[in-house]
């Protein structure tokens, strides 16, 4: 150790008493409170680590500084003389990568302490790695110098592009929008090289998140449209980045990838696309060939199939590589899937390309060829049957020769071609395909089993399907081999079995099939019960259960009840309710003997400790109430009314909402007068529930209150209805539109019950609130009250309220008038002259929103009173409406244009044309643009009617002084 220096200043010496003594002055100076210090920190020293050499330490060997009581430099010779000879080992100083001294501090005794950091830790701290090769995304960006837009230095094109890209990737929504617009507008000035050399590596960043990838792909899409032919040198790099999106699990990512490749093909041209993807056609990696085929299909969709047909024909005839033939056929398959019926003009040419490959020497080529023919047949159905005549023979031979996955592809292809053939050929081919399917029913390959089920459905869909053969030869083995637990466990297979079962039931009847379904409903495996319910749900109402006898009905209902009680998985609760409801609706009055047992089970489950079970029971009760009404079970209805009334104290909001919905159905079925318990008692229980803000509870409670107000308003006092009105005001702020619609409808029912005055007063006061959605819903409610109680009961109050000098109230009154005249239609002819002064005042207001809402009201008025003799009032309003065509706000322009277009239906297009003639050739460009925009709209709507109103260009007078009336103005 070494002292920093020998020159000591006055504040470096601390006496025993804590005073500061000076060395240069003779006397003592005045003590300062800044002179006190910790006695342990008397001197500042530099701590060094020796490297085995003599002499003073060099600056590069300084590691840390600290204040100690006494310190000096000790060289290795002095240390050897002080330390014992034994018990110590001289260590070699670590190298720069082996470790470093860090984090020195001083303990309580004034001794220095060191922390030696190991070399691998140093490397990890330097690189940001976590030790296993991974690193945090932000640390990885820091390693690359990518600190976002703020970390990009320079003023060149590359720096500008990189800044904008980082704003798109990590900026706020406003920054992203601005940066995206700049990249799009300045794409050609930036150049393709500057944009794509930064954009494509950023898309390949492993730390890229999903939403960031979406934003960057959007940038690529926008940029390609602007760069156009400049992207040709970068086609292959773009495809390398974008092609993996075509097989992404996310649907929207696949859509984005197709959109980018489509724009790239339009910008670069078919020649550049083929040249860039040609080396990947015969790539040994199947992943590369798959993505390349999908990219080619997108190019065919964008530029037309005909542009790729010569290239595909050459590729599929290649003798050099079977991979090339395989990829070419896959392009045909993916194109037919992507384009759909768009393959019809090119169907014969595409089949000529695929047909030779059905007998190719390579198995994979034969398989993909059969799949391509199946895709072409599925895409072109029900047309193009004559084009497939040449491939019938190879397909039939393949059905006889192949086994395994190749046979599965041929079965699928033949079954899709079958419905396109003539009726004379269908029978023989269908019988042969079904025999092959019958043989493969026992296959253990799931793909083969799904193909046979698809083929069976296609054969059944033919008009001349042999019902006797299906019933005798196909149905028994199908029910025996497919309605098993192994099939039910596989989700895809169970759906295919359910669809095939429904198709068979529609062809041969459902009696035997329902016996199997009823048996599966009582299976110990819940997956089998679920498959049975799915099949039952698909079979109702078509093909239906009309041919079932009494015993089959009993077995089916017993199975459904067993499955309903034994269900375990909560995910299938909705399916149980849906299937059970459909079955009872299909049975109608035949369900009456079973209703007491069903209702007993539902009442027991309504008292279950599980909230999910209670929810399911309440929903099912609400669904079967109409069936009880059809079966004249009024006692059960009243009993359910009492039970549901008792369960209005339910603590779970979902269950309470379903209970209220069931009560609504009971009230609709019994009526207000026969309701048990009495409506008055029920209404008192509903008032506290109105304050519940759960969406389901709120909607059903408001609906129930509306039913009471519509059918039994006299049972409840007027004071209670006004109280309900105040409670409903908060419902106008609900986020769900269904709740707001139910609330405004209920306002109309209450206004009919107690009169519009009190309800209208409540609603007009609500126009003063600041929340826009609340005010809009209030205006709708006012319009509904006017429609329910006649407009003359509401209009005086509205016109008087407009005198209030508050913008929200005046806008609300105008919007109420707009909705009011929209609802009453032709009845508005009696009130047009009453509201004309108000609308004229609004049209000359300084607030553009005033004029916009007034224009909307005029639109509804003019459409409602067309040809009813109110043209003078409409012309008066048109005179005040016309100056607003020069507004700059797009919302005002749209509203004014629609109002003028609506007035045309009443006053005729000729009158509006006279207004337009004044400004079509005005010297001011902005004036001409406004007039010509309106003239174009008028010309499109009334082209023939305007012929008699055009002014003549040249007055051509005859000898008698007359002129032609139909001189057309061009």
Coordinates of N, CA, C and O in Angstrom, one line a residue, residues 143 186 245 427 676 918 931:
X143 N -27.1 -6.0 -26.0 CA -25.8 -6.6 -26.6 C -25.7 -6.1 -28.1 O -24.6 -5.9 -28.5
X186 N -42.7 7.5 -47.3 CA -41.4 7.8 -47.7 C -40.6 6.5 -48.1 O -39.4 6.5 -48.1
X245 N -44.8 -18.0 -41.8 CA -46.1 -17.6 -41.3 C -47.3 -18.4 -41.9 O -48.4 -18.5 -41.4
X427 N -73.9 -45.3 -59.1 CA -74.2 -46.5 -58.3 C -73.0 -47.4 -58.3 O -72.7 -47.9 -57.2
X676 N -98.0 -17.1 -9.8 CA -97.8 -17.5 -8.4 C -96.4 -17.6 -8.2 O -95.6 -18.4 -8.9
X918 N -75.5 26.6 -59.6 CA -74.9 27.9 -59.3 C -73.4 27.8 -59.0 O -72.7 28.8 -59.1
X931 N -69.6 21.4 -54.8 CA -70.7 21.3 -55.7 C -70.6 20.0 -56.6 O -71.6 19.3 -56.8

